[in-house]
Tab-separated table of C-alpha atoms in Angstrom:
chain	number	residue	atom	x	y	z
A	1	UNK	CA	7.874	10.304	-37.213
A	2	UNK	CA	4.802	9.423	-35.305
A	3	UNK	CA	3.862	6.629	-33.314
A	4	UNK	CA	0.360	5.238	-31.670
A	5	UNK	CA	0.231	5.098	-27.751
A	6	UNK	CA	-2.216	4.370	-25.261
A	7	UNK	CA	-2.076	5.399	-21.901
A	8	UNK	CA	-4.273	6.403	-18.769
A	9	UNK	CA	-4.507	9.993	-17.405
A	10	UNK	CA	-6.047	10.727	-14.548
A	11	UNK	CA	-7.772	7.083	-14.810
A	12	UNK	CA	-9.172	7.801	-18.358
A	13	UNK	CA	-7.283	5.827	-20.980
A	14	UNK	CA	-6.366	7.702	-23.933
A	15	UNK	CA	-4.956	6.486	-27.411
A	16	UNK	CA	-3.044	9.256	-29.453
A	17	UNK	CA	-0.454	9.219	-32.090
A	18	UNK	CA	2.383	11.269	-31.030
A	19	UNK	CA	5.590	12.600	-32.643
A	20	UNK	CA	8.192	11.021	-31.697
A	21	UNK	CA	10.257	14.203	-30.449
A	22	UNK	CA	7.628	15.479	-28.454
A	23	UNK	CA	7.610	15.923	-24.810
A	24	UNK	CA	4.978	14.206	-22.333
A	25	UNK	CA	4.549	17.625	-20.999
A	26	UNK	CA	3.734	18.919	-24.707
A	27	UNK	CA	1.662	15.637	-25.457
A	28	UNK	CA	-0.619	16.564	-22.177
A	29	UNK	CA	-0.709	19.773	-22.788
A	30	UNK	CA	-1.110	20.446	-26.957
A	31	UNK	CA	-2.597	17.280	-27.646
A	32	UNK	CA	-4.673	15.751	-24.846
A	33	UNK	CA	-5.602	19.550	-23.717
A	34	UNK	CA	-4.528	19.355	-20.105
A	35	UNK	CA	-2.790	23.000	-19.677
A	36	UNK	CA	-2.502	22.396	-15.544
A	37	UNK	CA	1.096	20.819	-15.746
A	38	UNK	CA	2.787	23.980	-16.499
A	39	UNK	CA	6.292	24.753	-18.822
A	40	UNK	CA	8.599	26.352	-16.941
A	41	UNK	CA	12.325	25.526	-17.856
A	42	UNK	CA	11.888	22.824	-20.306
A	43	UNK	CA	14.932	21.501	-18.862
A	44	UNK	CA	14.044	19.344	-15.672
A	45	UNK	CA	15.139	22.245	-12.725
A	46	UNK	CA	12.340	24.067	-11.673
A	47	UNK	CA	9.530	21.115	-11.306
A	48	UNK	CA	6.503	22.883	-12.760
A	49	UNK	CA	5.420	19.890	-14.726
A	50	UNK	CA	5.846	17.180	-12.282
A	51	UNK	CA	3.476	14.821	-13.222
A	52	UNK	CA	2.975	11.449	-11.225
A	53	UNK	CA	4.073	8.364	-13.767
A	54	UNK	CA	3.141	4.552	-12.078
A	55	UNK	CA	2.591	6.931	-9.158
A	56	UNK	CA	5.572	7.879	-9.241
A	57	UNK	CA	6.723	11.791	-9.557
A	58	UNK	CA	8.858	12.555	-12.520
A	59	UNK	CA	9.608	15.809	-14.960
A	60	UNK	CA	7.354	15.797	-17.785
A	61	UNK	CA	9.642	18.075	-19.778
A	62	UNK	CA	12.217	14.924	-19.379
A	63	UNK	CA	10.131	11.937	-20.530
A	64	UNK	CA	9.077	11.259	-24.024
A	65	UNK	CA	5.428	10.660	-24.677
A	66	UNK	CA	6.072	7.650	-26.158
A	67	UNK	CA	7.187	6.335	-23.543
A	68	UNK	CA	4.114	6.788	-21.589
A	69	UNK	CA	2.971	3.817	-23.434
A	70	UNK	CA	0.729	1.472	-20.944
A	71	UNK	CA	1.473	3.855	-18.152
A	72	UNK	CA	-0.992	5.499	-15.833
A	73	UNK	CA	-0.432	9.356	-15.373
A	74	UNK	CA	-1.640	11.666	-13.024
A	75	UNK	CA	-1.929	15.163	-13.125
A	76	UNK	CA	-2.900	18.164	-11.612
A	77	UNK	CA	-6.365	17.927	-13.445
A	78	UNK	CA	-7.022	14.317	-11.220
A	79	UNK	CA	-6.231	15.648	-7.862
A	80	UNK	CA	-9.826	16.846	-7.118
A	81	UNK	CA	-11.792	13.864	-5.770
A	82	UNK	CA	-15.050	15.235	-7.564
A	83	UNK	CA	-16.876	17.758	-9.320
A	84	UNK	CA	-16.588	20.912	-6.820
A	85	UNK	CA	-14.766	18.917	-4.464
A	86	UNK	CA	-10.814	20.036	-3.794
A	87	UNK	CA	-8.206	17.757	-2.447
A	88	UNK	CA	-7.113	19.009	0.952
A	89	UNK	CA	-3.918	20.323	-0.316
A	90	UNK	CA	-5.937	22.129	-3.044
A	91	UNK	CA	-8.014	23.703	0.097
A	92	UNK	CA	-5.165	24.248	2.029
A	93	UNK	CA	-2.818	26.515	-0.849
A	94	UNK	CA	-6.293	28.647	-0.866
A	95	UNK	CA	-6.603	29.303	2.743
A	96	UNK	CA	-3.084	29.422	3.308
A	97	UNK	CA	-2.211	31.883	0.170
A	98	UNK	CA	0.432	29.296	-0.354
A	99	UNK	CA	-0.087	30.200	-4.249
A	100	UNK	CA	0.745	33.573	-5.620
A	101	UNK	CA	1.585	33.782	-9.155
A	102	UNK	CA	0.688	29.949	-9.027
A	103	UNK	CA	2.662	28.732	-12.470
A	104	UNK	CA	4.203	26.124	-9.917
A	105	UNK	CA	1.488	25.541	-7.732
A	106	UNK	CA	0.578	22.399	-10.179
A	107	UNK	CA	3.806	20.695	-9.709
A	108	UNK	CA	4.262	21.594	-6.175
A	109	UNK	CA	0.704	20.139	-5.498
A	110	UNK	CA	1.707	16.738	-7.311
A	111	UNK	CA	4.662	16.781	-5.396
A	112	UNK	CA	3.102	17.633	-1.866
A	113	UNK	CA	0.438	14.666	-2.575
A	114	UNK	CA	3.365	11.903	-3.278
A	115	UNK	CA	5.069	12.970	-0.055
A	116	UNK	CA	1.897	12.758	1.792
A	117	UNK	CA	0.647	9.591	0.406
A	118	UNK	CA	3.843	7.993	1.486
A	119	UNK	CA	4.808	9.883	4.591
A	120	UNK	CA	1.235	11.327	6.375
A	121	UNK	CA	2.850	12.991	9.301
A	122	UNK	CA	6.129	14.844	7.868
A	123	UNK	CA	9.085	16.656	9.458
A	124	UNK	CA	9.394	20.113	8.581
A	125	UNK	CA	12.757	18.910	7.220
A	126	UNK	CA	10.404	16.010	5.362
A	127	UNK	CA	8.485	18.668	3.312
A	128	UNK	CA	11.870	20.973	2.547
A	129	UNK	CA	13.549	17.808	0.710
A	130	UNK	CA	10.732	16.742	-0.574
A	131	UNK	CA	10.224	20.160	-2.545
A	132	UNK	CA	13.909	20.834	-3.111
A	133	UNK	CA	13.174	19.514	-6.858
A	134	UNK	CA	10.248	22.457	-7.045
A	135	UNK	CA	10.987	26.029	-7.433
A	136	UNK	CA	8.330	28.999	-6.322
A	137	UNK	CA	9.764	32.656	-6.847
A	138	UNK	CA	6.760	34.619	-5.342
A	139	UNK	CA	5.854	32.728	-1.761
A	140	UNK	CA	9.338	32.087	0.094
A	141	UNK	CA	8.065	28.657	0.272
A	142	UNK	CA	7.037	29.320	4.268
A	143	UNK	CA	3.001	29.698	3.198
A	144	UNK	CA	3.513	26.739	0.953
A	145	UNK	CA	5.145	24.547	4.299
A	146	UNK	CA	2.327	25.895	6.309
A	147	UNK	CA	-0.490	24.583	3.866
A	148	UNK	CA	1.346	21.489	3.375
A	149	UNK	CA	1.527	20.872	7.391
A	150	UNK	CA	-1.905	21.650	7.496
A	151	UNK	CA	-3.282	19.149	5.105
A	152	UNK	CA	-1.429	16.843	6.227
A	153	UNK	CA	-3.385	17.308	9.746
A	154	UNK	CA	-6.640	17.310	8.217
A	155	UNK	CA	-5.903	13.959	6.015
A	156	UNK	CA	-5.162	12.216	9.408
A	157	UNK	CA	-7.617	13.477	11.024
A	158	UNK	CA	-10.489	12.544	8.292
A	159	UNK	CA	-9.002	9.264	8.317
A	160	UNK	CA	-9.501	8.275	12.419
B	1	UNK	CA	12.841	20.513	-29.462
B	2	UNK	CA	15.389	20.135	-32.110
B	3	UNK	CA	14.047	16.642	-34.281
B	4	UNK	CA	15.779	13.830	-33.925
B	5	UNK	CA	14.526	9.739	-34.871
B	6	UNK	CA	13.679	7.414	-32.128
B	7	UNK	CA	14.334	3.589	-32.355
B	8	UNK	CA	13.368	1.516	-29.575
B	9	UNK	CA	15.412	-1.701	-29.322
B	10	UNK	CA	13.958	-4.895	-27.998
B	11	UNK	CA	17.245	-6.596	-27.117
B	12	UNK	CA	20.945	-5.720	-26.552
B	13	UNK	CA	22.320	-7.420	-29.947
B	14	UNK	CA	19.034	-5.070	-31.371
B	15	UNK	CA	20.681	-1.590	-29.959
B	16	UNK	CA	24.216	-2.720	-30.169
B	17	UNK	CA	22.883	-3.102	-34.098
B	18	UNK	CA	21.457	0.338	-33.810
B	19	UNK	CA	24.224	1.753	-32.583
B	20	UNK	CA	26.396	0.813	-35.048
B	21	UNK	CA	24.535	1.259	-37.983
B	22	UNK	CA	22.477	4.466	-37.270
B	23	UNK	CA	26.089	6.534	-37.572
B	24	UNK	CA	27.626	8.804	-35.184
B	25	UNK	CA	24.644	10.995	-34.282
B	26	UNK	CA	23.260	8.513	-32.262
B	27	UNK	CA	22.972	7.875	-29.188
B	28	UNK	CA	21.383	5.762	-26.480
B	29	UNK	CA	18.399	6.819	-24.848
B	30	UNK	CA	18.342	5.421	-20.811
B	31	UNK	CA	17.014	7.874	-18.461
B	32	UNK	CA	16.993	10.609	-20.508
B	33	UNK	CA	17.525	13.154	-17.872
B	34	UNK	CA	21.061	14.770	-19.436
B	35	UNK	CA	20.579	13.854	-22.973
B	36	UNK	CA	17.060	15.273	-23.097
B	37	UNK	CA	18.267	18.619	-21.644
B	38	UNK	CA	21.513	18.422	-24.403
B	39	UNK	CA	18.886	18.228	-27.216
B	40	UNK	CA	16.905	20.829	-25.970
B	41	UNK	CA	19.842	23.075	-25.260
B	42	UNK	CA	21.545	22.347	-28.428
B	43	UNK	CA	25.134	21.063	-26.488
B	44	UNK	CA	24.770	17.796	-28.427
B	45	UNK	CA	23.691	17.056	-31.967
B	46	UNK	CA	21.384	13.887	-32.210
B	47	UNK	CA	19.967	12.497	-35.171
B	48	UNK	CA	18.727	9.264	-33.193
B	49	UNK	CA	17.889	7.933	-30.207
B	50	UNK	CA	17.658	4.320	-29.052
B	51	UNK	CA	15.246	3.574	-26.401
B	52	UNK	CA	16.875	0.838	-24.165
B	53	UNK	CA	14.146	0.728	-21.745
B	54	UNK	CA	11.866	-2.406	-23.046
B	55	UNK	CA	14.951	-4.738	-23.210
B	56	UNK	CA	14.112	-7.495	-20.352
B	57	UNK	CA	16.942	-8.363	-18.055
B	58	UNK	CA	18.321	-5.103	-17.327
B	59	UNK	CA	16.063	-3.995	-14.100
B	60	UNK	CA	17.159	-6.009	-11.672
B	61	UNK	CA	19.347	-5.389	-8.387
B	62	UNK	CA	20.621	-8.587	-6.569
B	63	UNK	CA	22.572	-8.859	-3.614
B	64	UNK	CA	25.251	-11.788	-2.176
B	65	UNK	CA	27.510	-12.242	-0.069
B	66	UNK	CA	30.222	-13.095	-2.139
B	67	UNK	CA	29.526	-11.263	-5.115
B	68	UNK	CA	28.359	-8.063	-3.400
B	69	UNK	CA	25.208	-6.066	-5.657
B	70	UNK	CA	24.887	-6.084	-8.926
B	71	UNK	CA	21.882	-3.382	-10.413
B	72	UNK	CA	21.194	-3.409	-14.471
B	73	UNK	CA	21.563	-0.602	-16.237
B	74	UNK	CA	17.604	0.523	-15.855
B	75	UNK	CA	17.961	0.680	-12.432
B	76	UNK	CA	16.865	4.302	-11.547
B	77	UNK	CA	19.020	6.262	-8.639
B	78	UNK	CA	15.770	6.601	-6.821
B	79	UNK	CA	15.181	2.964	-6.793
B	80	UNK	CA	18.935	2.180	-5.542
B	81	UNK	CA	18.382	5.578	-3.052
B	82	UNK	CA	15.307	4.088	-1.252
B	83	UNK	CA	16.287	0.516	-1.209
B	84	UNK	CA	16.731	-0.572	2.506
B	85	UNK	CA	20.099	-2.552	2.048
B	86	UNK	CA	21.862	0.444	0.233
B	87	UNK	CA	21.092	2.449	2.988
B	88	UNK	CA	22.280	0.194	5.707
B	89	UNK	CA	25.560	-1.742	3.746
B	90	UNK	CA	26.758	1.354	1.639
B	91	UNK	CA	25.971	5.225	3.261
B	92	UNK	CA	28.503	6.135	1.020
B	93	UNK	CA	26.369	5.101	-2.430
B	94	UNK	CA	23.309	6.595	-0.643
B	95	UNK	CA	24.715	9.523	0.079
B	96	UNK	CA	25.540	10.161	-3.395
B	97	UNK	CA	22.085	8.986	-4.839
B	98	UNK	CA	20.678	11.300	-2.986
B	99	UNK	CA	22.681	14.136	-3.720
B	100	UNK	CA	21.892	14.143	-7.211
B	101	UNK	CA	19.654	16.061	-9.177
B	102	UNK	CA	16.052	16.116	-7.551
B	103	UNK	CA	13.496	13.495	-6.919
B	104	UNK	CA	11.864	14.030	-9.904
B	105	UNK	CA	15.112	13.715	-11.719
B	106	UNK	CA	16.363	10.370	-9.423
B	107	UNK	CA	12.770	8.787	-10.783
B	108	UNK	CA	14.161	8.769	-14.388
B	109	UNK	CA	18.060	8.767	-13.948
B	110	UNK	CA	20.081	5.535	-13.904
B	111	UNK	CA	23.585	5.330	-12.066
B	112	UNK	CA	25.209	3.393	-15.084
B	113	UNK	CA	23.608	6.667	-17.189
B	114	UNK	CA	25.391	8.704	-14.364
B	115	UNK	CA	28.797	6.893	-15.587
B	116	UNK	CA	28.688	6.837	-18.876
B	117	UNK	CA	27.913	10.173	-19.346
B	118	UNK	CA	31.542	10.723	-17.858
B	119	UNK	CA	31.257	13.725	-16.042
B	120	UNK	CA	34.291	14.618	-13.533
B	121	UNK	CA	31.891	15.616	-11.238
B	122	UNK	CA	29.032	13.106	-11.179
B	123	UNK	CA	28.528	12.045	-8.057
B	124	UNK	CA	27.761	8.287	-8.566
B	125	UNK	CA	31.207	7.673	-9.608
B	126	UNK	CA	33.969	8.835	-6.318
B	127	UNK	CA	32.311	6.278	-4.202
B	128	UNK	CA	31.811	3.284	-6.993
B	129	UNK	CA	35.179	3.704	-7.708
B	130	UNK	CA	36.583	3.610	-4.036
B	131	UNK	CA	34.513	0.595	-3.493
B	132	UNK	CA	36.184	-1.231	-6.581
B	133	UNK	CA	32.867	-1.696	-8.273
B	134	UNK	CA	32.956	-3.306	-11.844
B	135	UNK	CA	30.999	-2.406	-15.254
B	136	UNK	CA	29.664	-4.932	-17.404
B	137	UNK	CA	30.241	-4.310	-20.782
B	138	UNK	CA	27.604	-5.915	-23.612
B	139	UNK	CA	29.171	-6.180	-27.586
B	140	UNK	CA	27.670	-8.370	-30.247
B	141	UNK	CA	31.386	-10.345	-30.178
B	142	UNK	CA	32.577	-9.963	-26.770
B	143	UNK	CA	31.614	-9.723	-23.492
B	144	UNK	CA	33.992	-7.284	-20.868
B	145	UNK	CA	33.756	-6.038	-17.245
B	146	UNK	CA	36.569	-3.815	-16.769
B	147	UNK	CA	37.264	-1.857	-13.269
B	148	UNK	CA	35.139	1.366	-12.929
B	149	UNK	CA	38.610	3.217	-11.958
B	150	UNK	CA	39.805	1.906	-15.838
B	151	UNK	CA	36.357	3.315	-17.084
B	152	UNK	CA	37.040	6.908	-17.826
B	153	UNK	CA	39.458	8.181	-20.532
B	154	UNK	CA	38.571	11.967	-19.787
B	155	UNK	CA	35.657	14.534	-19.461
B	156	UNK	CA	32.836	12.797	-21.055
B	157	UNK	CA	34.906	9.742	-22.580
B	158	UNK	CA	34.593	6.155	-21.662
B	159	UNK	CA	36.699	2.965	-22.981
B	160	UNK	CA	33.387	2.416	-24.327
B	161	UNK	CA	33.718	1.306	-28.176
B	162	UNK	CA	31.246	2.363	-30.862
B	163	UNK	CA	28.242	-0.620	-30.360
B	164	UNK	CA	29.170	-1.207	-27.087
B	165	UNK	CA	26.743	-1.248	-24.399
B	166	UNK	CA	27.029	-1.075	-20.186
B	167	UNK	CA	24.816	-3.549	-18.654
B	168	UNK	CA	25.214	-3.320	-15.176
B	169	UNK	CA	27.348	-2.618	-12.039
B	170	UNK	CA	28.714	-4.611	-9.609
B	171	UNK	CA	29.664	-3.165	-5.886
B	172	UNK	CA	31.917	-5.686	-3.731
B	173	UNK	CA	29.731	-6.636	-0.710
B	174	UNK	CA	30.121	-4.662	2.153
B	175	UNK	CA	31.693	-6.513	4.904
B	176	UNK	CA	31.422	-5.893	8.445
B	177	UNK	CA	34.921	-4.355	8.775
B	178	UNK	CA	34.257	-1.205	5.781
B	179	UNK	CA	33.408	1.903	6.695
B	180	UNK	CA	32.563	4.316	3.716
B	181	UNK	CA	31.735	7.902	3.312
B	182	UNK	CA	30.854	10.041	0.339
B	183	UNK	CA	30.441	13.620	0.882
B	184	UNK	CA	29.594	16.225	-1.544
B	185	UNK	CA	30.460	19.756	-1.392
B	186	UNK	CA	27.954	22.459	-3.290
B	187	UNK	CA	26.538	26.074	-2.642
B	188	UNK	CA	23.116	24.420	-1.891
B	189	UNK	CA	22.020	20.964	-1.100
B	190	UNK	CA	19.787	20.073	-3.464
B	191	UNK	CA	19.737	20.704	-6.888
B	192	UNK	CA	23.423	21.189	-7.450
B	193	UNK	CA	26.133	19.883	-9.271
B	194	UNK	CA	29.217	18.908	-6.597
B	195	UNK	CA	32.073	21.333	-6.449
B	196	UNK	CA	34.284	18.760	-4.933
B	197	UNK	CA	32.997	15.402	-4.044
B	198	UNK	CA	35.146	13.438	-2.196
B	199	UNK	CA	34.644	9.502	-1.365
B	200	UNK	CA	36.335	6.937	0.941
B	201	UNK	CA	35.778	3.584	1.310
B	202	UNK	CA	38.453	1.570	4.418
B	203	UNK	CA	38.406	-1.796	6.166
B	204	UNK	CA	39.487	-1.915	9.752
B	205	UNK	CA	41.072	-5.002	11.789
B	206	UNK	CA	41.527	-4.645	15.217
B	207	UNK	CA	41.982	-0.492	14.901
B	208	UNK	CA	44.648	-0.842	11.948
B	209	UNK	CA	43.252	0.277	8.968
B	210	UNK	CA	44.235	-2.889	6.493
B	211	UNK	CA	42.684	-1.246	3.230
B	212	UNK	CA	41.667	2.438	2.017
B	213	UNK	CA	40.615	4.045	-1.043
B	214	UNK	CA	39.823	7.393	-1.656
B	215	UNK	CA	38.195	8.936	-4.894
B	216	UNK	CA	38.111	12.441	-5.575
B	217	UNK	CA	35.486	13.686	-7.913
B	218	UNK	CA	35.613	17.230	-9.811
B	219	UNK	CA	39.171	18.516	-9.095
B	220	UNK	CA	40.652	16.206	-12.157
B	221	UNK	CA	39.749	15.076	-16.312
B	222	UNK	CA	38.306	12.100	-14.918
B	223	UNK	CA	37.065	10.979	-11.013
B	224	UNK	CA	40.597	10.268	-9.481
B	225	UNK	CA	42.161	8.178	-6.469
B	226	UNK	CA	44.599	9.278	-4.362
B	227	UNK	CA	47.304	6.386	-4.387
B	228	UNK	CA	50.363	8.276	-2.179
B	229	UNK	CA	47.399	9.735	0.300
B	230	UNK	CA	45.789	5.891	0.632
B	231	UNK	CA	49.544	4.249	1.011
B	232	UNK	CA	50.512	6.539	3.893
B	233	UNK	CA	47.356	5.485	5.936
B	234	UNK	CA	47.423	1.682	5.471
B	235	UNK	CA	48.753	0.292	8.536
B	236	UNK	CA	48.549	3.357	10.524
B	237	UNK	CA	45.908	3.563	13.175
B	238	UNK	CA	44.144	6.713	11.138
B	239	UNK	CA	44.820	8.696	14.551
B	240	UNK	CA	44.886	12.424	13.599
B	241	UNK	CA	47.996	13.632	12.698
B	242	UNK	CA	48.058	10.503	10.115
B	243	UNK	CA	44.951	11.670	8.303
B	244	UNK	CA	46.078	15.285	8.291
B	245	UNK	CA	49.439	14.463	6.284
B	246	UNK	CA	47.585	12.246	4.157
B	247	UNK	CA	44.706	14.499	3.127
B	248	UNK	CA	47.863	17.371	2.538
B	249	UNK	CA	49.165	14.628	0.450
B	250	UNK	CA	45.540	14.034	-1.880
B	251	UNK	CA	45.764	18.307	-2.174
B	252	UNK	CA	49.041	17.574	-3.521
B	253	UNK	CA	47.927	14.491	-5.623
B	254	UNK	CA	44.489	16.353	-7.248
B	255	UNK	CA	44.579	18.269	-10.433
B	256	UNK	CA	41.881	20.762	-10.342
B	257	UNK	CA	40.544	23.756	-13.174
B	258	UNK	CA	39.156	26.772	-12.382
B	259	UNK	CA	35.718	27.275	-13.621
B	260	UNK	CA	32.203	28.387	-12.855
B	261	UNK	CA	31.716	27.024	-9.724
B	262	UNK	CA	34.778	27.450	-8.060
B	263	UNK	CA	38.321	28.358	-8.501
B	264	UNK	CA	41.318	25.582	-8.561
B	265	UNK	CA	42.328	27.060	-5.168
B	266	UNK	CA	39.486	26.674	-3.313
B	267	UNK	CA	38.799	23.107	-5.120
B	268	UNK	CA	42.352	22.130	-3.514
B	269	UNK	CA	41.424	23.418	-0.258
B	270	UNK	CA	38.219	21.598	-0.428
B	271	UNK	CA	40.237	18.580	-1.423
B	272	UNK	CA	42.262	18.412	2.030
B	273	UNK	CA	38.854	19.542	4.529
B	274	UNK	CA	37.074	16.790	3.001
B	275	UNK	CA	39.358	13.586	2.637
B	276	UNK	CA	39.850	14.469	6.644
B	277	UNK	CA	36.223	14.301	6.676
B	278	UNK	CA	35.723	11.297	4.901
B	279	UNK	CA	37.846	9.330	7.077
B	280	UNK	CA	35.972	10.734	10.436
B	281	UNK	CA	32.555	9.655	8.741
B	282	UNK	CA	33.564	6.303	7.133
B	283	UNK	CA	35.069	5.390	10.906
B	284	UNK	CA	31.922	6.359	12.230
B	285	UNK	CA	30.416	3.144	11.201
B	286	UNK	CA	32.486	1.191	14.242
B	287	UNK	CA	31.752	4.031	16.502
């Protein structure tokens, strides 16, 4: 069964129709052609697709793409501001080596820029809970905190 | 994914209708965030699903004195988690919204989800049912709210009857004499599934403690209270030695299984540290 949707991603409004079974995180990936959000579990534990939904951060893997139906997504694919421009967390996971293998670099990213839009000057302890839904095997997480930390510094300090 | 038919229902007598028509395969489709995973995992066989989320009426969260809050059954955990009065009238509720799952998870997971789906150890459901909240219970005849502590029939089973939808919760209000707690007991804190979760919600007049309930959650078929553990503290000043025979009594009073993430033993165990806890916390709040 297939049904007609319309929604935005990454502010560019898109009208599909989608099997009813599938995924959001298939639908962006397989049918609008955004690979960034990465598969990792398929099950809603390690946060590799986490996709921003009404702004807010959910698991791809665990919303239907129907139901994206009139709502705005964000991706990994929107974060940079402009053509060769990066988003200072994007800068900051380079100079900071804060991505290694990097298959959940994409959700950590969309994660790090919700807790930043809402919180600009985190606690350590901030950045810890607001990751515990993402899981990195290769860094340790400690180069991810420090690039994190330091774009948060360099967002405040562009703003003043 | 394995395939399965999705209806979305644009009013309660609509899904109740669903329900009941559609045949046993089907089920209905809130959150999403266990029933998703089922499909994909092959625990649960679905030939439907019934999209509640466009029905109006069942988003909002309203608050009284009298009544205490009421949430609809859309309500997300992360919406009840950040929201300012939860936070300040009912640490215990907080404490288990934000124990559960992740953030990306508590974006897309409802509480009355978190009930229905039964589990002994959810951790929505110890400190609902110490507080004596209520469910509201939608059928195309009748209209019920029955007690969340008469909610549960057993792991995974609700009084719910085929067509039968929940609505909403209602929490007493909060006076200023309660003190609650809710603490959760995992390998890790986040991401985990509670080994024993153990809830208490007590009123306090003039250092007596008048009322107390305590709800244990994963060391029984359903969440359970403690009745002989609650009777020997009413009336007693909850001075130490009091709250040490009475959380040997809930060890006594629990019924826990051995499985993957721990054994009956140490659930017991668990059972008597934490109650004592509890009680320390939930006092906390006249401290």
């Amino acid at each position: 069964m297939k049904r007609m949707v319309e929604f935005t991603v990454n502010g560019e409004t898109r009208e599909m129709a989608v099997d009813t079974c599938r995924s959001l995180l298939d639908a962006l990936r397989d049918d609008v052609g955004l690979t960034g959000t990465k598969k990792g579990c398929d099950v809603g534990d390690c946060g590799a697709c986490t996709v921003l939904i009404d702004g807010e951060p959910v698991n791809a893997c665990l919303v239907l793409a129907v139901e994206a139906e009139g709502r705005s997504i964000e991706t990994v694919e929107g974060l940079q501001p402009g053509v060769d421009t990066l988003h200072p967390l994007q800068d900051a996971f380079m100079r900071h080596g804060a991505s290694q293998c990097g298959f959940c670099t994409p959700g950590i990213l969309m994660m790090a820029k919700k807790l930043l839009d809402d919180n600009p000057r985190p606690t350590d302890e901030d950045i810890r809970f607001g990751l515990s839904g993402n899981i990195c095997r290769c860094t340790g997480y400690t180069k991810i905190f420090d690039a994190i930390r330091s774009a948060a510094r360099e967002m405040e300090a562009a703003r003043s | 994914m394995r395939r399965f038919d999705y209806h979305r229902a644009e009013t309660l007598e609509h899904a109740s209708r669903l329900l009941a028509e559609l045949g046993d395969d089907t089920f209905l489709f809130n959150g999403g965030t266990d029933l998703l995973v089922e499909i994909r995992e092959r625990l649960r066989r679905v030939r439907n699903v019934v999209d509640i989320k466009q029905i109006p009426g069942l988003s909002d969260i309203t608050y009284d004195e009298t009544r205490g809050l009421t949430f609809g059954a859309l309500v997300t955990v992360g919406r009840l988690e950040r929201l300012p009065l939860v936070c300040q009238r009912y640490p215990n509720l907080r404490a288990a919204f934000a124990s559960l799952g992740s953030i990306q998870v508590r974006n897309r997971a409802t509480v009355v989800g978190n009930i229905c789906r039964a589990s002994p150890s959810a951790d929505t459901i110890p400190p609902l049912v110490a507080d004596g909240a209520f469910v509201h219970i939608y059928s195309r005849t009748n209209m019920r709210v029955v007690p969340i502590a008469e909610f549960f029939t057993g792991p995974g089973r609700t009084v719910l009857a085929k067509g039968e939808i929940v609505t909403g919760i209602t929490v007493p209000p909060a006076g200023d004499t309660a003190g609650k707690a809710y603490i959760k007991h995992g390998r890790r804190k986040a991401m985990e599934l509670s080994t024993v979760g153990v809830a208490v919600s007590l009123s306090m007049e003039e250092g007596v403690c008048c009322d107390i309930r305590i709800a244990l959650g994963a060391v029984g078929a359903t969440v359970l209270r403690a009745p002989q553990a609650e009777a020997m503290l009413r009336g007693t000043r909850l001075d130490a030695s009091a709250v040490r025979s009475a959380a040997d009594k809930a060890m006594e009073e629990c019924t826990p299984i051995s499985n993957v993430r721990a054994s009956a033993d140490y659930r017991r165990d668990m059972v008597g540290v934490l109650t004592g806890r509890a009680i320390k916390q939930a006092l906390e709040t006249f401290a």
